[in-house]
Tab-separated table of C-alpha atoms in Angstrom:
chain	number	residue	atom	x	y	z
N	1	MET	CA	-48.971	61.436	12.159
N	2	ALA	CA	-51.766	63.591	12.633
N	3	THR	CA	-54.968	62.044	14.484
N	4	LEU	CA	-58.256	63.048	14.284
N	5	LYS	CA	-58.170	65.015	17.377
N	6	ASP	CA	-55.396	67.348	15.900
N	7	VAL	CA	-57.572	68.108	12.957
N	8	ALA	CA	-60.639	68.756	14.955
N	9	ARG	CA	-58.220	70.927	17.261
N	10	ALA	CA	-57.107	72.905	14.471
N	11	ALA	CA	-60.277	73.093	12.953
N	12	GLY	CA	-62.415	74.545	16.064
N	13	LEU	CA	-64.649	71.500	15.823
N	14	SER	CA	-65.590	68.335	17.843
N	15	VAL	CA	-64.004	65.075	16.934
N	16	THR	CA	-67.741	63.382	16.065
N	17	GLN	CA	-68.400	66.960	13.903
N	18	THR	CA	-64.664	66.704	12.080
N	19	SER	CA	-65.684	62.785	11.550
N	20	ARG	CA	-68.809	63.744	10.071
N	21	ALA	CA	-67.540	66.368	7.672
N	22	LEU	CA	-64.608	64.242	6.648
N	23	ASN	CA	-67.043	61.448	5.780
N	24	ASP	CA	-69.524	63.644	3.755
N	25	HIS	CA	-72.563	63.364	6.042
N	26	SER	CA	-75.516	65.570	4.768
N	27	ASP	CA	-75.850	67.420	8.636
N	28	VAL	CA	-72.505	69.031	7.732
N	29	ASN	CA	-72.836	72.145	5.343
N	30	GLU	CA	-70.524	71.980	2.638
N	31	THR	CA	-68.247	74.852	3.522
N	32	THR	CA	-67.794	73.213	6.217
N	33	ARG	CA	-66.714	69.650	4.651
N	34	LYS	CA	-64.269	71.867	2.339
N	35	ARG	CA	-63.084	73.857	5.125
N	36	VAL	CA	-62.147	70.283	7.527
N	37	LYS	CA	-61.331	68.658	4.526
N	38	ALA	CA	-58.432	71.659	3.478
N	39	VAL	CA	-56.900	71.035	7.479
N	40	ALA	CA	-56.994	67.258	7.115
N	41	ARG	CA	-55.040	67.987	3.731
N	42	SER	CA	-52.650	70.264	5.496
N	43	LEU	CA	-51.563	68.212	7.888
N	44	ASN	CA	-50.740	65.175	6.011
N	45	TYR	CA	-54.006	63.353	8.380
N	46	GLN	CA	-55.470	59.755	6.697
N	47	ALA	CA	-58.104	58.029	7.994
N	48	ASN	CA	-57.728	54.944	10.076
N	49	ILE	CA	-59.862	51.952	7.955
N	50	SER	CA	-60.998	49.850	10.662
N	51	ALA	CA	-62.320	53.249	12.283
N	52	ARG	CA	-64.050	54.851	9.505
N	53	LYS	CA	-65.606	51.332	8.693
N	54	LEU	CA	-67.087	51.507	11.906
N	55	VAL	CA	-68.197	55.087	11.892
N	56	THR	CA	-69.810	54.643	8.611
N	57	GLY	CA	-69.905	50.993	7.398
N	58	ARG	CA	-67.908	51.998	4.520
N	59	SER	CA	-63.539	51.584	4.560
N	60	GLY	CA	-63.848	54.002	1.689
N	61	MET	CA	-61.914	51.837	-0.288
N	62	VAL	CA	-62.667	51.033	-3.821
N	63	ALA	CA	-60.749	48.261	-6.291
N	64	LEU	CA	-60.277	47.625	-10.147
N	65	VAL	CA	-59.636	43.771	-11.095
N	66	VAL	CA	-57.530	43.503	-14.186
N	67	PRO	CA	-55.946	39.836	-15.697
N	68	GLN	CA	-52.134	39.647	-15.558
N	69	SER	CA	-50.449	40.375	-19.216
N	70	THR	CA	-47.235	40.359	-20.591
N	71	ASN	CA	-47.886	43.803	-22.043
N	72	LEU	CA	-49.843	45.394	-19.206
N	73	ALA	CA	-47.197	48.025	-18.080
N	74	GLU	CA	-47.013	49.122	-21.710
N	75	ASP	CA	-50.797	49.455	-22.266
N	76	GLY	CA	-51.477	53.094	-22.368
N	77	LEU	CA	-55.225	52.559	-22.287
N	78	PHE	CA	-55.071	50.611	-18.993
N	79	ILE	CA	-51.722	53.234	-17.202
N	80	GLU	CA	-54.508	56.262	-18.457
N	81	GLY	CA	-57.505	54.595	-16.511
N	82	VAL	CA	-55.647	53.607	-13.571
N	83	ALA	CA	-53.878	56.961	-13.569
N	84	GLY	CA	-57.070	58.957	-13.660
N	85	LEU	CA	-59.323	56.975	-11.775
N	86	SER	CA	-56.609	57.038	-8.752
N	87	ALA	CA	-57.207	60.814	-9.319
N	88	GLN	CA	-60.605	60.947	-9.376
N	89	PHE	CA	-61.510	58.668	-6.189
N	90	SER	CA	-58.488	60.140	-4.547
N	91	GLY	CA	-60.332	64.050	-4.744
N	92	ARG	CA	-63.319	62.201	-3.249
N	93	GLY	CA	-61.313	61.355	-0.324
N	94	MET	CA	-61.220	57.736	-1.452
N	95	GLN	CA	-58.733	55.027	-1.727
N	96	PHE	CA	-58.650	53.142	-5.258
N	97	VAL	CA	-56.323	49.841	-5.368
N	98	LEU	CA	-55.609	48.017	-8.078
N	99	HIS	CA	-55.330	44.307	-7.684
N	100	VAL	CA	-53.370	42.184	-10.909
N	101	THR	CA	-54.543	38.371	-10.784
N	102	ARG	CA	-51.912	35.700	-10.995
N	103	PRO	CA	-52.100	33.995	-14.609
N	104	GLN	CA	-54.937	31.693	-14.979
N	105	GLU	CA	-56.480	32.118	-11.858
N	106	PRO	CA	-60.455	32.029	-12.395
N	107	ILE	CA	-61.893	35.673	-11.745
N	108	ILE	CA	-64.382	35.205	-9.580
N	109	GLU	CA	-62.045	33.744	-7.009
N	110	VAL	CA	-60.238	36.813	-7.129
N	111	TYR	CA	-63.571	38.122	-6.196
N	112	LYS	CA	-64.336	36.470	-3.545
N	113	ARG	CA	-61.449	36.705	-1.934
N	114	LEU	CA	-61.042	40.273	-2.001
N	115	ILE	CA	-64.503	40.632	-1.232
N	116	GLY	CA	-64.215	38.066	1.841
N	117	ASN	CA	-62.118	40.301	4.388
N	118	GLY	CA	-64.964	43.267	4.124
N	119	VAL	CA	-62.572	46.193	3.453
N	120	LEU	CA	-63.297	46.951	-0.072
N	121	ASP	CA	-66.954	49.138	-0.855
N	122	GLY	CA	-66.932	48.371	-4.393
N	123	PHE	CA	-65.419	47.800	-7.672
N	124	VAL	CA	-64.994	49.319	-11.033
N	125	LEU	CA	-65.421	47.100	-13.989
N	126	PHE	CA	-63.457	47.387	-17.451
N	127	SER	CA	-64.727	45.727	-20.370
N	128	PRO	CA	-67.776	44.297	-19.490
N	129	SER	CA	-68.256	40.893	-21.516
N	130	ASP	CA	-72.144	40.305	-22.941
N	131	ASP	CA	-72.807	37.566	-20.377
N	132	ASP	CA	-69.798	38.737	-17.555
N	133	PRO	CA	-70.056	36.669	-14.675
N	134	ARG	CA	-68.311	39.012	-12.327
N	135	VAL	CA	-71.891	41.142	-12.643
N	136	ALA	CA	-73.976	38.298	-11.825
N	137	PHE	CA	-71.386	37.293	-8.845
N	138	LEU	CA	-71.635	41.077	-7.596
N	139	ARG	CA	-75.071	41.554	-7.704
N	140	GLU	CA	-75.756	37.904	-5.731
N	141	ASN	CA	-73.478	39.062	-3.112
N	142	ALA	CA	-74.535	42.491	-2.791
N	143	ILE	CA	-71.158	44.612	-3.583
N	144	PRO	CA	-71.463	48.103	-5.006
N	145	PHE	CA	-70.204	48.282	-8.777
N	146	VAL	CA	-70.002	50.421	-11.920
N	147	VAL	CA	-68.955	49.560	-15.325
N	148	HIS	CA	-66.846	51.005	-18.048
N	149	GLY	CA	-69.288	50.255	-20.589
N	150	ARG	CA	-72.805	48.983	-20.795
N	151	ILE	CA	-73.894	45.200	-20.692
N	152	GLY	CA	-76.828	44.501	-22.874
N	153	PRO	CA	-79.573	47.102	-24.868
N	154	ALA	CA	-81.324	47.813	-21.479
N	155	PRO	CA	-78.612	47.487	-18.848
N	156	ASP	CA	-79.797	47.522	-15.045
N	157	HIS	CA	-76.316	48.458	-13.430
N	158	ALA	CA	-74.602	51.674	-12.923
N	159	TYR	CA	-72.076	52.981	-15.819
N	160	PHE	CA	-70.155	55.384	-17.802
N	161	ASP	CA	-70.571	54.760	-21.616
N	162	ILE	CA	-69.969	56.170	-25.339
N	163	GLU	CA	-72.534	55.337	-28.018
N	164	ASN	CA	-70.632	52.184	-29.155
N	165	GLU	CA	-73.475	51.292	-31.815
N	166	GLY	CA	-74.250	54.894	-33.162
N	167	ILE	CA	-70.393	55.559	-33.594
N	168	LEU	CA	-70.186	52.566	-35.704
N	169	TYR	CA	-73.554	53.125	-37.306
N	170	GLN	CA	-72.678	57.004	-37.942
N	171	MET	CA	-69.500	55.933	-39.560
N	172	ALA	CA	-70.843	53.303	-41.798
N	173	SER	CA	-73.504	55.748	-42.825
N	174	HIS	CA	-71.036	57.781	-44.122
N	175	LEU	CA	-69.045	55.617	-46.268
N	176	THR	CA	-72.578	53.983	-47.622
N	177	GLY	CA	-73.152	57.843	-48.494
N	178	LEU	CA	-69.783	57.858	-50.336
N	179	GLY	CA	-71.223	55.052	-52.552
N	180	HIS	CA	-69.107	52.613	-50.868
N	181	ARG	CA	-70.634	48.657	-50.866
N	182	ARG	CA	-68.102	46.506	-49.628
N	183	ILE	CA	-67.203	47.896	-46.120
N	184	ALA	CA	-64.662	45.990	-43.808
N	185	LEU	CA	-64.863	46.236	-40.313
N	186	ILE	CA	-62.014	45.448	-37.934
N	187	ASN	CA	-63.092	45.199	-34.461
N	188	GLY	CA	-62.548	44.456	-30.849
N	189	ARG	CA	-62.562	40.872	-28.821
N	190	GLN	CA	-65.957	38.647	-29.927
N	191	GLY	CA	-68.416	38.719	-26.925
N	192	LEU	CA	-67.066	42.059	-25.366
N	193	SER	CA	-70.169	44.343	-24.772
N	194	PHE	CA	-68.893	47.145	-26.891
N	195	ALA	CA	-68.125	44.846	-29.795
N	196	SER	CA	-71.242	43.572	-30.254
N	197	ALA	CA	-72.601	46.988	-29.702
N	198	ARG	CA	-70.292	48.166	-32.662
N	199	LEU	CA	-71.124	44.853	-34.769
N	200	ARG	CA	-74.685	46.450	-34.337
N	201	GLY	CA	-74.144	49.830	-35.401
N	202	TYR	CA	-72.236	48.341	-38.745
N	203	ARG	CA	-75.130	45.896	-39.423
N	204	ARG	CA	-77.890	48.434	-39.217
N	205	ALA	CA	-75.891	50.868	-41.382
N	206	LEU	CA	-75.567	48.205	-43.864
N	207	GLU	CA	-79.300	46.986	-43.658
N	208	GLU	CA	-80.235	50.875	-44.338
N	209	ALA	CA	-78.309	51.486	-47.306
N	210	GLY	CA	-79.531	47.973	-48.856
N	211	ILE	CA	-76.587	46.358	-48.448
N	212	ALA	CA	-76.279	42.647	-47.592
N	213	PHE	CA	-74.144	41.888	-44.527
N	214	ASP	CA	-71.070	39.919	-45.028
N	215	PRO	CA	-69.109	37.727	-42.465
N	216	ALA	CA	-66.242	37.719	-44.456
N	217	LEU	CA	-65.665	41.692	-44.077
N	218	THR	CA	-65.161	41.035	-40.376
N	219	ARG	CA	-62.628	40.369	-37.950
N	220	HIS	CA	-62.519	40.418	-34.357
N	221	GLY	CA	-59.262	40.620	-31.699
N	222	GLU	CA	-57.221	42.337	-29.387
N	223	MET	CA	-57.235	45.823	-31.051
N	224	THR	CA	-53.492	46.039	-32.246
N	225	GLU	CA	-51.542	47.416	-35.379
N	226	ALA	CA	-50.973	43.814	-35.733
N	227	LEU	CA	-54.429	43.084	-36.085
N	228	GLY	CA	-55.073	45.798	-38.623
N	229	LEU	CA	-52.303	44.585	-40.596
N	230	VAL	CA	-53.450	40.792	-40.604
N	231	SER	CA	-56.742	41.568	-41.876
N	232	THR	CA	-56.501	43.457	-43.993
N	233	VAL	CA	-53.683	41.621	-45.875
N	234	GLU	CA	-56.176	38.012	-45.389
N	235	MET	CA	-59.214	40.289	-46.970
N	236	PHE	CA	-56.988	41.320	-49.979
N	237	ARG	CA	-56.096	37.783	-50.583
N	238	LEU	CA	-59.529	36.316	-50.781
N	239	GLY	CA	-61.145	35.575	-53.472
N	240	GLY	CA	-64.124	37.637	-54.690
N	241	PRO	CA	-64.520	41.451	-54.542
N	242	ARG	CA	-62.535	43.408	-51.987
N	243	PRO	CA	-63.639	45.913	-49.547
N	244	THR	CA	-63.623	49.782	-50.546
N	245	ALA	CA	-63.687	51.089	-47.291
N	246	ILE	CA	-62.114	49.578	-43.725
N	247	ILE	CA	-63.899	50.749	-40.159
N	248	CYS	CA	-60.981	50.382	-37.436
N	249	SER	CA	-62.828	49.914	-33.698
N	250	HIS	CA	-59.213	51.561	-32.445
N	251	VAL	CA	-56.500	54.009	-34.226
N	252	HIS	CA	-54.180	51.172	-33.474
N	253	ILE	CA	-55.706	49.100	-35.712
N	254	ALA	CA	-56.146	51.917	-38.477
N	255	LYS	CA	-52.397	52.082	-37.773
N	256	GLY	CA	-52.092	48.516	-39.107
N	257	VAL	CA	-53.986	48.772	-41.732
N	258	TYR	CA	-51.792	51.872	-43.011
N	259	LYS	CA	-49.182	49.781	-43.388
N	260	ALA	CA	-51.188	47.103	-44.786
N	261	LEU	CA	-52.346	48.615	-47.535
N	262	GLU	CA	-49.159	50.800	-48.319
N	263	ALA	CA	-47.430	47.252	-48.661
N	264	LEU	CA	-50.090	46.125	-51.054
N	265	GLY	CA	-49.334	48.941	-53.570
N	266	LEU	CA	-52.899	50.819	-52.270
N	267	SER	CA	-53.857	54.473	-52.013
N	268	ILE	CA	-55.886	56.114	-49.339
N	269	PRO	CA	-58.193	56.808	-49.991
N	270	GLY	CA	-58.305	56.846	-53.639
N	271	ASP	CA	-58.258	52.972	-53.285
N	272	VAL	CA	-59.700	52.273	-49.740
N	273	SER	CA	-60.750	55.013	-47.424
N	274	VAL	CA	-60.079	54.473	-43.994
N	275	MET	CA	-61.766	55.255	-40.655
N	276	ALA	CA	-61.453	54.312	-36.976
N	277	HIS	CA	-62.721	55.254	-33.488
N	278	ASP	CA	-60.345	57.275	-31.659
N	279	ASP	CA	-59.922	57.284	-27.414
N	280	HIS	CA	-57.436	60.348	-28.120
N	281	MET	CA	-54.365	59.058	-26.639
N	282	PRO	CA	-51.615	61.114	-26.981
N	283	ALA	CA	-48.995	59.015	-28.036
N	284	LEU	CA	-51.022	58.544	-31.345
N	285	ARG	CA	-52.406	61.365	-32.816
N	286	ALA	CA	-54.991	60.637	-35.859
N	287	SER	CA	-54.664	63.773	-36.849
N	288	ALA	CA	-50.755	62.723	-37.666
N	289	PHE	CA	-51.685	59.985	-40.068
N	290	PHE	CA	-50.784	60.491	-43.522
N	291	PRO	CA	-53.143	60.635	-45.043
N	292	ALA	CA	-55.268	62.111	-41.993
N	293	LEU	CA	-57.367	59.803	-40.390
N	294	SER	CA	-60.993	60.534	-40.353
N	295	VAL	CA	-62.722	59.346	-36.741
N	296	THR	CA	-65.285	59.075	-34.305
N	297	LYS	CA	-63.575	60.914	-31.424
N	298	ALA	CA	-64.259	59.922	-27.605
N	299	PRO	CA	-61.521	61.254	-25.363
N	300	LEU	CA	-61.075	58.068	-23.004
N	301	ARG	CA	-59.863	60.724	-20.109
N	302	ASP	CA	-63.427	61.663	-20.098
N	303	SER	CA	-64.509	58.455	-18.538
N	304	TRP	CA	-62.999	58.445	-15.102
N	305	GLU	CA	-65.248	61.324	-13.536
N	306	PRO	CA	-68.052	59.784	-14.272
N	307	LEU	CA	-67.189	56.641	-13.327
N	308	ALA	CA	-65.892	58.023	-10.100
N	309	ASP	CA	-69.329	59.766	-9.464
N	310	CYS	CA	-71.247	56.964	-10.201
N	311	LEU	CA	-69.706	54.415	-7.931
N	312	ALA	CA	-69.543	57.315	-5.253
N	313	GLY	CA	-73.073	58.123	-5.704
N	314	LEU	CA	-74.062	54.138	-5.498
N	315	LEU	CA	-72.576	54.218	-2.554
N	316	GLU	CA	-74.349	57.055	-1.247
N	317	GLY	CA	-77.448	55.598	-2.450
N	318	ARG	CA	-78.823	57.514	-5.243
N	319	PRO	CA	-81.094	56.431	-7.299
N	320	LEU	CA	-80.049	54.110	-10.445
N	321	LYS	CA	-81.249	56.386	-13.382
N	322	GLU	CA	-78.689	59.075	-12.067
N	323	LEU	CA	-75.983	56.376	-12.424
N	324	GLN	CA	-76.522	55.584	-15.755
N	325	ARG	CA	-74.628	57.994	-18.054
N	326	VAL	CA	-73.427	58.370	-21.656
N	327	GLY	CA	-70.833	60.663	-23.073
N	328	PRO	CA	-70.815	62.601	-25.956
N	329	HIS	CA	-68.513	61.825	-29.291
N	330	GLU	CA	-67.926	63.743	-32.492
N	331	LEU	CA	-67.419	62.433	-36.468
N	332	ILE	CA	-63.812	64.101	-37.879
N	333	ILE	CA	-63.449	64.093	-41.155
N	334	ARG	CA	-60.371	64.057	-42.716
N	335	ASN	CA	-58.021	63.058	-45.565
N	336	SER	CA	-58.548	59.010	-45.614
N	337	THR	CA	-62.220	58.956	-46.716
N	338	GLY	CA	-63.361	59.651	-49.950
N	339	PRO	CA	-65.778	58.339	-53.018
N	340	ALA	CA	-65.902	54.553	-53.660
N	341	PRO	CA	-63.666	53.862	-56.704
N	342	GLU	CA	-65.553	52.803	-59.778
């Protein structure tokens, strides 16, 4: 296995200069850093973590902790996230570690154990909740972290997010503009930050249109096809006016909604308009629905680079305002939405 001395010799530099180039010290110019890293890759050089920690105070290792579940290996969002983050951190000369917790293991105990050995520099947090205990614990222990999402209306942490409140406001406003007054929302799990933001956007659009919020038209849960199917059947079995439009927090939910409406003998969009948010997963294309599904689209793959940038920037001491980023989305109107039925 190649050593630091081997890389230094091949690059024509001292061991100290080579080490500083590999660890992105500011006193080494960009051209030299790139050249040294190219030499290191060609020799298959792997830094010794203990040595790197002694020189820089950092190991170059960051982690993602996820709870164990029965469908983890089949979760396209999870697999895309792990692959994307791993590639992004690797490209920055860092190592990305995935840790899957044991069943029923308290999450804070996991973080205590992981930071206890002093090897990890920081964490990426997925699926933040409105009152996330991980954030309080990591702050208390001065451990850097970046969140895929925002916690609260005025977050004071590094993050990459999309405008979840604006996305639901935009969809609901489109439907109220078409004359819909009974608009249902099938959302993510209650208490998750993105789901709370989307509920705020939905309610704001209804309020601006002079429509009273009706809790009977909202559902929360894991964003699956089953949630969409069961929720739709329930809402159409209840007494009183039925929804004329349904907004889904994910295309997986919309797939279940389509199946339920077909089973109920209802047409899209003649009887019920349907919209969804689309993370643009290759295995489930909204444009291939029949009729083609109207969506707000923000590809999930666009999250991994800014998340890696933000955590790396945090470790480098960059200002927090540079490490809070919001990605774009677009509204795409297809054939699943139309005027409210008379």
